[in-house]
Amino acid sequence: MTSATTSTDAPSVPAAGGIDEDERARLDAAIDDLETGARTWSALSVGQRATLLRAVRTAVAASAEEWAHTAAASKGLSGSHPLRGEEWLAGPYSVLGALDAYAETLSRLADGRNPLEGIRIDRAPGGRARVHAFPLTGLDRVLLSGFSGEVWLEPGTTPRTARAAAGLAQRTPQESGGVGLVLGAGNVTSIPVLDVLYELLAHNRTALLKVNPTQDALVPVFEHAFAALIEPGFLRIVRGGGDVGAYLTGHKRLDHVHITGSAATFDAITWGPRDAAATKRRRREDRPLLKKPITAELGGVSPIIVVPGEWTPADLRFHAEHIATMRLQNCGHNCIAGQVVIMSSEWAQADAFRAALRRAYAKAPERPIWYPGSTSRMQQANDDYPDALVLGDRLLVEIGADDDATALENTEYFAPVLGVVSLSGQGQEFLDAAVAHANDKLQGTLGANLLIDPATQRSLGTGFERSITELRYGSIAINAWTAFGFITPTLTWGAFPGNTLQDVGSGLGVVHNALLLDRVERSVLRGPFRPFPRSLPVANGGGRFTILPKPPWFVTARTGAVVSEGLTRFRANGGVVGLAKTLLQALRA
């Protein structure tokens, strides 16, 4: 499915014209260094690489505070803003977790063990192998109790072949993947460096990272945090706009391009300027302008399927806040932000839930709309739906029987715009219709969210897993938000397989994937329907137990900022006393 309008977390569209000779010389020198670095990387053993990652981890831990504060300031969040904790979790916390997971995988390989040793692999529907990839540590089992994650491999993959292929390029460390270009996203500060780590570890490719101009302030932080990769020539970081991006994507000595951004930028890189006659001719003849391989994560319009059931008033409030978080975290400037709520018109509690959603969406803390172009996309949404509810700095679009949902379902607004559509049916009938609607009507296949109470899920039996299998998204979150999957390094991140250069949809390939699994189809995250203390078995009706009263990433968590900071500091440096204080703050969320 092709995006109707997409302008998201992208590098600038490559500009016409060129760059001056000094800039060319600077970029060419960086590529020289990376070519030398590629030879050095190929000479390192897997054990030496694991040791190097631990050195990087030490520097990232030391840089965590500066990283989070710089990121918050760049987005207009003051030191006292209640949402500043987002920058701790989406920045250093995510990277520390990835480094730990990659180091564990490399250490296993260095010891002659399989990365999947001790990890359960069973069968998912449709002849798929399923790797139970989270939680893998005792700490995660306690702190993130109630959450679990699986990586589903493509049909035909067996547990035996999954184990045999795990490790990807680290199984043949001496075989170089050359030098790659990473065009960094501008919205979430961990994305560019997580993409670099995947290039290096999954493909044995040293990386030239061009940061998005929105992250220029982070470059000194990155240079300090990743000095252990920069000094031997495994990483170079450059600034620049579309002219620099155009020069680098066409550079003959770069072997691969990875972009996190928009389909519009991808197409401009791959085929040329959108309306040019030569671009149209190349598309007709299937002759891409880009002559090297490219992978991409390009966003989309993410559904939130609400399966009707018998919910308590507390359930209605909690998941209304859950949905508000999916849309409003990072001011909606996320490729994985939930945008379209799909609910049943026959649900007896539909009106009560709509009212709870309006309240939660309106009451969330206000913050600046900071991402370039987002103000115009807000205006576009206003023009598309002039009767939408204006709630402070955000829009709520409730699609009526006579309204056209096409714009809402095909435009990734990348701004605080949330829509609600209704379908008929109850139970399995509704779920099947909602899955078909998400697959066929919404642009993209990056991530889907689904909320269902334990009793209703039990009543659906095997039909529920069949519906999950039919949902064609690269990341699926059940009673959770797919962003949790993004920050979980042993899960994978990317579009559902099947896109092409001609019709790229939400992208090509995956990233993260710290177990270095081959033939990935999707990741499935499962969370608790009710928070603590309502997650206690007596009160939970068969649901999952969790110790979290309200996750710190909720935009309505009163102590979210201090808990997010505390969890990151614990991830960085340990310390039981600090963790205990953080958990006490979490109980006040």
XYZ file of C-alpha atoms in Angstrom:
589
model
C 0.000 0.000 0.000
C 1.474 3.348 -0.975
C 1.328 6.309 1.361
C -1.018 9.023 0.195
C 0.864 11.734 2.080
C 3.932 11.117 4.161
C 6.422 13.579 5.590
C 7.650 12.185 8.846
C 10.873 11.517 10.691
C 12.851 11.882 7.501
C 16.113 13.347 6.339
C 15.450 16.251 3.977
C 14.556 15.202 0.453
C 17.810 15.283 -1.546
C 18.193 18.772 -2.895
C 19.083 19.826 -6.408
C 22.597 21.158 -6.864
C 25.711 20.088 -5.022
C 28.071 20.832 -2.162
C 31.312 22.731 -2.208
C 34.727 21.142 -2.592
C 35.623 21.469 1.089
C 32.493 19.588 2.082
C 33.160 16.904 -0.518
C 36.688 16.489 0.784
C 35.420 16.192 4.367
C 32.872 13.538 3.443
C 35.312 11.623 1.256
C 37.852 11.602 4.098
C 35.202 10.134 6.407
C 34.572 7.358 3.872
C 38.335 6.741 3.623
C 38.428 6.253 7.390
C 35.473 3.884 7.296
C 37.033 1.761 4.543
C 40.109 1.375 6.712
C 37.831 0.701 9.671
C 36.032 -2.044 7.738
C 39.310 -3.916 7.364
C 40.049 -3.465 11.055
C 36.563 -4.679 11.999
C 37.016 -7.806 9.887
C 40.210 -8.590 11.802
C 38.492 -8.490 15.203
C 37.266 -11.684 16.776
C 33.696 -11.889 18.004
C 34.991 -11.845 21.567
C 36.923 -8.634 20.908
C 33.765 -7.092 19.495
C 31.858 -7.996 22.661
C 34.577 -6.307 24.725
C 34.333 -3.228 22.496
C 30.560 -3.029 23.025
C 31.088 -3.057 26.776
C 33.451 -0.095 26.425
C 30.787 1.725 24.399
C 28.272 0.913 27.107
C 30.457 2.524 29.764
C 30.648 5.739 27.738
C 26.912 5.762 27.006
C 26.190 5.334 30.721
C 28.464 8.293 31.501
C 26.701 10.379 28.829
C 23.126 9.460 29.775
C 22.284 12.600 31.740
C 23.711 14.993 29.152
C 21.981 12.995 26.423
C 18.543 13.162 28.054
C 18.826 16.839 29.021
C 20.079 17.897 25.576
C 17.296 15.990 23.857
C 14.612 17.442 26.140
C 15.879 20.989 25.593
C 15.949 20.499 21.813
C 12.249 19.598 21.966
C 11.256 22.541 24.153
C 10.797 20.533 27.377
C 11.947 22.421 30.471
C 13.697 20.776 33.391
C 10.404 20.652 35.280
C 8.186 19.455 32.420
C 6.262 16.288 33.392
C 7.068 14.582 30.067
C 10.836 15.071 30.072
C 11.233 11.420 31.131
C 10.439 10.429 27.542
C 13.937 11.501 26.562
C 15.547 9.203 29.129
C 13.623 6.121 27.942
C 13.708 6.846 24.200
C 17.384 7.815 24.281
C 20.035 6.344 26.593
C 17.798 3.679 28.187
C 17.051 2.132 24.793
C 20.695 2.187 23.722
C 21.999 0.721 26.988
C 19.557 -2.156 26.696
C 20.608 -2.802 23.105
C 24.305 -2.801 23.976
C 23.704 -5.267 26.814
C 21.718 -7.587 24.546
C 24.188 -7.451 21.658
C 27.117 -8.042 24.022
C 25.358 -11.140 25.390
C 24.770 -12.490 21.868
C 28.390 -11.899 20.851
C 29.699 -13.404 24.088
C 27.712 -16.584 23.449
C 29.095 -16.848 19.936
C 32.626 -16.204 21.182
C 32.210 -19.052 23.677
C 31.064 -21.415 20.930
C 27.442 -21.306 22.060
C 24.320 -20.539 20.060
C 22.660 -17.114 20.622
C 19.386 -18.975 21.236
C 20.777 -21.393 23.810
C 18.287 -21.656 26.685
C 15.673 -19.581 24.838
C 12.360 -21.297 24.167
C 11.369 -21.783 20.537
C 8.025 -23.278 19.622
C 5.477 -23.102 16.838
C 3.218 -20.203 15.930
C 0.202 -20.658 13.639
C 0.845 -21.186 9.937
C 4.019 -23.243 10.143
C 6.085 -20.514 11.761
C 8.823 -20.858 14.349
C 8.330 -18.541 17.342
C 11.234 -17.348 19.487
C 10.270 -16.275 23.009
C 12.624 -13.301 23.021
C 11.476 -11.345 26.100
C 11.998 -11.385 29.048
C 15.384 -13.109 29.104
C 16.796 -11.771 32.381
C 15.579 -12.091 35.950
C 15.506 -8.324 36.336
C 13.190 -7.872 33.355
C 10.949 -10.647 34.649
C 10.489 -8.690 37.872
C 10.489 -5.012 36.821
C 8.528 -5.650 33.634
C 6.406 -8.509 34.903
C 3.305 -9.052 32.830
C 5.065 -8.200 29.561
C 6.383 -10.817 27.153
C 7.563 -10.741 23.572
C 7.940 -13.203 20.716
C 9.645 -13.018 17.338
C 7.745 -14.937 14.674
C 9.842 -16.168 11.782
C 8.650 -16.622 8.233
C 6.477 -19.648 7.395
C 8.587 -22.715 6.737
C 11.259 -21.799 9.294
C 11.749 -24.521 11.901
C 13.239 -24.182 15.379
C 16.278 -26.062 14.095
C 16.868 -23.714 11.152
C 16.220 -20.715 13.416
C 19.038 -21.793 15.715
C 21.331 -22.632 12.817
C 21.008 -19.145 11.300
C 21.048 -17.071 14.503
C 24.024 -14.747 14.614
C 23.798 -13.413 11.054
C 27.097 -11.751 10.045
C 28.725 -12.556 13.378
C 28.842 -16.187 12.265
C 31.368 -15.118 9.607
C 33.090 -12.121 11.232
C 35.915 -11.969 8.717
C 33.542 -11.289 5.805
C 33.178 -7.523 5.459
C 29.906 -5.879 4.483
C 31.774 -2.771 3.360
C 30.733 0.756 4.288
C 27.103 1.794 4.669
C 25.261 5.088 4.901
C 22.733 5.606 7.698
C 20.368 8.529 7.148
C 19.296 9.193 10.704
C 15.789 9.952 11.864
C 15.172 13.288 13.539
C 12.412 12.501 16.008
C 13.758 9.935 18.517
C 17.357 10.232 19.615
C 18.161 6.534 19.918
C 17.091 5.656 16.373
C 20.232 6.762 14.487
C 22.683 4.992 16.771
C 20.560 1.838 17.062
C 20.536 1.707 13.259
C 24.337 2.056 13.251
C 24.710 -0.820 15.720
C 22.559 -3.055 13.549
C 24.583 -2.219 10.434
C 27.776 -3.090 12.258
C 26.585 -6.286 13.952
C 24.013 -7.797 11.581
C 25.932 -6.961 8.401
C 29.577 -6.301 9.358
C 29.239 -2.835 7.811
C 30.983 0.218 9.159
C 28.679 3.218 9.061
C 28.629 6.834 7.994
C 25.814 8.388 10.043
C 24.305 11.577 8.668
C 22.237 13.021 11.465
C 19.005 14.836 10.795
C 19.421 18.595 11.415
C 16.925 18.319 14.292
C 19.576 16.299 16.158
C 22.601 18.516 15.505
C 22.723 19.381 19.227
C 23.190 15.677 20.038
C 26.293 15.234 17.873
C 28.778 16.127 20.669
C 26.982 13.664 22.963
C 27.135 10.937 20.318
C 30.803 11.633 19.658
C 31.636 11.121 23.323
C 29.292 8.172 23.888
C 30.492 6.298 20.793
C 34.144 7.302 20.824
C 35.170 3.633 21.044
C 33.558 3.076 17.632
C 34.723 6.354 16.124
C 38.423 6.114 17.001
C 39.123 2.859 15.074
C 37.050 4.003 12.074
C 33.914 1.919 12.606
C 31.673 5.018 12.749
C 31.765 8.547 11.399
C 29.078 11.153 12.153
C 28.376 14.062 9.817
C 25.868 16.891 9.757
C 24.127 18.299 6.718
C 20.910 18.841 4.843
C 19.470 17.407 1.658
C 22.493 18.351 -0.453
C 24.782 16.265 1.747
C 22.278 13.396 1.695
C 22.103 13.522 -2.113
C 25.878 13.437 -2.435
C 26.227 10.493 -0.076
C 23.405 8.338 -1.465
C 25.044 8.574 -4.896
C 28.569 7.952 -3.616
C 30.174 5.012 -5.415
C 32.223 3.922 -2.386
C 29.217 3.478 -0.131
C 27.818 -0.031 -0.425
C 24.402 0.293 1.197
C 21.865 2.870 2.374
C 19.611 2.614 5.415
C 16.981 5.270 6.082
C 14.508 5.805 8.875
C 12.114 8.379 7.491
C 9.295 8.775 5.016
C 8.200 7.004 1.859
C 8.490 10.321 0.008
C 12.182 10.591 0.896
C 12.757 6.915 0.119
C 11.222 7.361 -3.333
C 13.262 10.498 -3.994
C 16.456 8.605 -3.157
C 15.496 5.460 -5.052
C 13.808 6.898 -8.151
C 14.475 10.661 -8.261
C 12.370 13.856 -7.879
C 8.708 12.944 -7.618
C 7.232 14.785 -10.599
C 10.200 14.613 -12.974
C 9.607 12.920 -16.314
C 12.822 10.919 -15.930
C 11.604 9.597 -12.564
C 8.318 8.436 -14.052
C 10.174 6.741 -16.903
C 12.535 4.952 -14.511
C 9.569 3.672 -12.490
C 7.802 2.386 -15.624
C 10.958 0.609 -16.721
C 11.854 -0.514 -13.180
C 15.310 1.094 -13.381
C 16.014 2.677 -9.981
C 18.241 5.706 -9.826
C 19.887 4.227 -6.729
C 22.261 1.461 -7.780
C 23.004 0.041 -4.332
C 20.854 -1.927 -1.875
C 18.639 0.045 0.503
C 16.734 -0.850 3.664
C 14.222 1.419 5.340
C 11.794 1.988 8.195
C 9.160 4.428 6.984
C 6.295 4.638 9.431
C 2.611 4.420 8.633
C -0.862 4.877 10.101
C -1.047 2.598 13.145
C -4.355 1.076 14.273
C -5.533 0.612 17.870
C -8.155 -2.154 17.851
C -10.446 -2.079 20.895
C -12.223 -5.431 21.255
C -15.582 -5.047 23.041
C -16.000 -6.735 26.410
C -17.229 -6.048 29.938
C -14.846 -3.395 31.268
C -14.910 -1.732 34.678
C -14.884 2.082 34.924
C -11.201 1.789 35.930
C -10.505 -0.261 32.785
C -12.142 2.404 30.633
C -10.045 5.160 32.227
C -6.775 3.213 32.098
C -7.012 2.304 28.414
C -8.269 5.741 27.437
C -5.018 7.051 28.949
C -3.172 4.212 27.222
C -4.477 5.340 23.828
C -3.771 8.993 24.599
C -0.175 7.950 25.278
C 0.086 6.070 21.980
C -0.802 9.269 20.156
C 0.672 12.043 22.304
C 4.055 10.663 23.391
C 6.740 12.847 21.757
C 3.875 15.121 20.676
C 2.788 12.545 18.116
C 6.076 12.863 16.222
C 6.561 9.091 16.153
C 6.464 6.677 13.240
C 4.699 4.274 15.588
C 2.183 6.666 17.125
C -1.307 5.167 17.251
C -3.540 7.145 14.933
C -6.785 5.273 14.252
C -8.880 3.697 17.022
C -11.092 0.920 15.639
C -14.004 0.040 17.925
C -17.392 -1.663 17.758
C -20.540 0.369 17.195
C -22.409 -2.440 18.991
C -20.324 -2.355 22.158
C -22.579 -1.537 25.089
C -19.791 0.586 26.597
C -18.851 2.402 23.399
C -20.248 5.771 24.530
C -18.614 5.477 27.951
C -15.282 4.668 26.359
C -15.526 7.550 23.902
C -16.194 9.905 26.821
C -13.222 8.507 28.755
C -11.020 8.888 25.683
C -12.030 12.528 25.189
C -11.190 13.278 28.835
C -7.838 11.489 28.773
C -6.845 13.031 25.452
C -7.726 16.538 26.614
C -6.139 16.271 30.090
C -2.689 15.064 29.041
C 0.037 17.681 29.605
C 0.532 20.184 26.814
C 3.882 20.475 25.104
C 5.338 22.221 22.048
C 4.691 20.905 18.572
C 8.369 20.913 17.688
C 9.001 18.727 14.645
C 9.498 20.661 11.364
C 6.398 20.596 9.204
C 4.076 19.331 11.914
C 2.159 22.592 12.198
C 1.238 22.386 8.530
C 0.136 18.782 8.985
C -2.068 19.863 11.878
C -3.602 22.413 9.531
C -4.032 19.681 6.930
C -5.941 17.601 9.475
C -8.092 20.612 10.328
C -8.851 21.061 6.649
C -9.574 17.356 6.190
C -11.922 17.304 9.198
C -13.214 20.789 10.045
C -15.663 19.359 12.607
C -12.953 17.596 14.627
C -12.727 18.291 18.353
C -9.990 20.804 19.112
C -8.661 19.889 22.545
C -5.880 22.315 23.425
C -2.938 21.584 21.147
C -4.450 18.419 19.646
C -7.279 17.121 17.457
C -9.711 14.250 17.991
C -11.477 13.123 14.811
C -14.559 10.992 15.454
C -15.680 9.543 12.132
C -19.452 9.448 11.793
C -21.587 7.303 9.508
C -21.538 9.951 6.787
C -17.876 10.940 7.142
C -15.040 9.923 4.848
C -12.172 8.281 6.757
C -9.831 8.115 3.747
C -7.576 11.014 4.759
C -7.346 9.826 8.372
C -6.480 6.285 7.315
C -3.990 7.184 4.576
C -2.175 10.234 5.902
C 0.487 9.802 8.556
C -0.077 13.191 10.216
C 3.005 12.849 12.470
C 1.322 15.276 14.838
C -1.205 15.120 17.725
C -4.149 13.945 15.603
C -6.171 10.922 16.757
C -9.144 9.403 14.954
C -11.914 6.980 15.912
C -13.772 4.760 13.447
C -16.538 2.257 14.218
C -17.351 -1.131 12.736
C -20.271 -3.420 13.441
C -20.058 -6.730 15.238
C -19.106 -8.280 18.548
C -16.577 -10.916 19.578
C -14.821 -12.808 16.794
C -16.959 -11.175 14.135
C -15.784 -7.732 15.178
C -12.147 -8.788 15.582
C -12.059 -10.345 12.108
C -13.604 -7.192 10.621
C -11.173 -4.931 12.505
C -8.151 -6.937 11.354
C -9.347 -6.820 7.752
C -9.981 -3.082 8.060
C -6.499 -2.447 9.456
C -4.896 -4.580 6.757
C -6.840 -3.160 3.835
C -7.699 0.436 4.714
C -4.778 1.842 6.718
C -1.534 2.959 5.130
C 1.539 0.978 6.138
C 2.408 -2.200 8.023
C 4.824 -1.080 10.743
C 2.838 -1.550 13.954
C -0.630 -2.418 15.259
C -2.046 -2.281 18.792
C -4.906 -4.331 20.229
C -6.728 -4.008 23.562
C -8.756 -6.929 24.886
C -9.829 -7.968 28.379
C -8.799 -11.427 29.639
C -12.318 -12.883 29.747
C -13.061 -11.879 26.161
C -9.731 -13.222 24.957
C -10.411 -16.565 26.650
C -13.865 -16.732 25.087
C -12.373 -16.373 21.597
C -10.088 -19.370 22.097
C -7.946 -20.227 19.078
C -9.777 -17.609 17.035
C -7.809 -14.908 18.802
C -4.402 -16.272 17.728
C -5.762 -16.804 14.233
C -6.685 -13.124 14.086
C -3.224 -12.094 15.287
C -1.746 -14.248 12.548
C -3.901 -12.481 9.959
C -2.800 -9.024 11.142
C -0.105 -8.029 8.623
C 2.137 -5.777 10.704
C 5.793 -6.039 11.632
C 5.116 -5.292 15.295
C 1.910 -6.214 17.119
C 1.203 -5.170 20.709
C -1.590 -6.842 22.686
C -2.621 -4.798 25.737
C 0.552 -2.790 25.221
C 1.939 -0.159 22.867
C 4.306 -1.158 20.081
C 6.800 1.467 21.303
C 7.576 -0.985 24.128
C 8.685 -3.354 21.372
C 10.849 -0.600 19.903
C 12.862 -0.246 23.130
C 13.099 -4.027 23.663
C 16.296 -4.965 21.807
C 15.659 -8.686 21.503
C 12.463 -7.985 19.572
C 12.597 -6.779 15.986
C 11.541 -3.535 14.378
C 10.430 -3.079 10.800
C 7.587 -3.403 8.315
C 5.777 -6.642 7.571
C 7.674 -8.434 4.769
C 6.577 -8.119 1.171
C 7.197 -4.474 0.262
C 9.195 -3.595 -2.854
C 11.154 -0.663 -4.245
C 8.112 0.155 -6.387
C 5.689 0.021 -3.456
C 7.754 0.448 -0.307
C 4.938 0.982 2.214
C 6.451 1.018 5.717
C 9.856 -0.107 4.530
C 12.222 -2.969 3.825
C 14.067 -5.117 6.358
C 14.329 -4.975 10.141
C 16.591 -3.428 12.776
C 17.232 -3.962 16.522
C 16.990 -7.804 16.570
C 19.789 -8.269 19.102
C 19.490 -12.065 18.912
C 20.500 -11.634 15.240
C 17.668 -13.804 13.920
C 17.226 -14.577 10.247
C 13.993 -14.633 8.214
C 12.028 -12.448 10.634
C 8.349 -11.855 9.899
C 7.046 -9.976 12.941
C 7.326 -9.409 16.676
C 4.367 -9.897 19.010
C 4.326 -8.126 22.371
C 1.847 -9.091 25.094
C 1.121 -6.981 28.167
C -1.186 -6.845 31.189
C -4.718 -5.579 30.639
C -4.866 -4.181 34.181
C -2.139 -2.413 36.192
C -1.145 -3.050 39.790
C -2.970 -3.546 42.163
C -5.831 -4.534 39.838
C -3.434 -7.019 38.247
C -3.486 -9.125 41.423
C -4.807 -12.590 40.521
C -7.925 -12.304 42.663
C -8.999 -9.111 40.952
C -7.570 -9.777 37.507
C -9.952 -12.383 36.149
C -7.167 -14.495 34.683
C -5.095 -11.618 33.313
C -1.359 -11.051 33.588
C 0.171 -9.915 36.865
C 2.369 -6.806 36.842
C 3.971 -4.680 39.542
C 3.570 -1.453 37.539
C 0.660 0.695 38.780
C 0.868 2.917 35.719
C 3.728 2.546 33.241
C 6.140 5.514 33.394
C 5.773 6.074 29.659
C 2.093 6.970 30.088
C 1.655 10.691 29.425
C -0.642 10.752 32.468
C 1.864 9.152 34.885
C 2.366 11.736 37.642
C 5.859 10.478 38.449
C 6.758 9.372 34.920
C 9.697 11.769 34.589
C 11.456 10.777 37.794
C 10.739 7.053 37.306
C 12.036 7.092 33.713
C 15.199 8.831 34.864
C 15.603 6.429 37.770
C 15.183 3.344 35.589
C 17.752 4.672 33.128
C 20.250 5.418 35.898
C 19.721 1.917 37.255
C 20.193 0.432 33.779
C 23.383 2.481 33.446
C 24.986 2.064 36.848
C 23.007 -0.417 38.968
C 22.363 0.377 42.623
C 19.698 -1.287 44.733
C 18.999 1.797 46.838
C 18.348 3.951 43.787
C 16.119 1.274 42.292
C 14.097 1.010 45.499
C 13.524 4.779 45.489
C 12.477 4.616 41.846
C 9.979 1.842 42.517
C 8.482 3.826 45.390
C 8.018 6.737 43.005
C 6.416 4.348 40.503
C 3.795 3.427 43.091
C 2.760 7.104 43.141
C 2.246 7.267 39.369
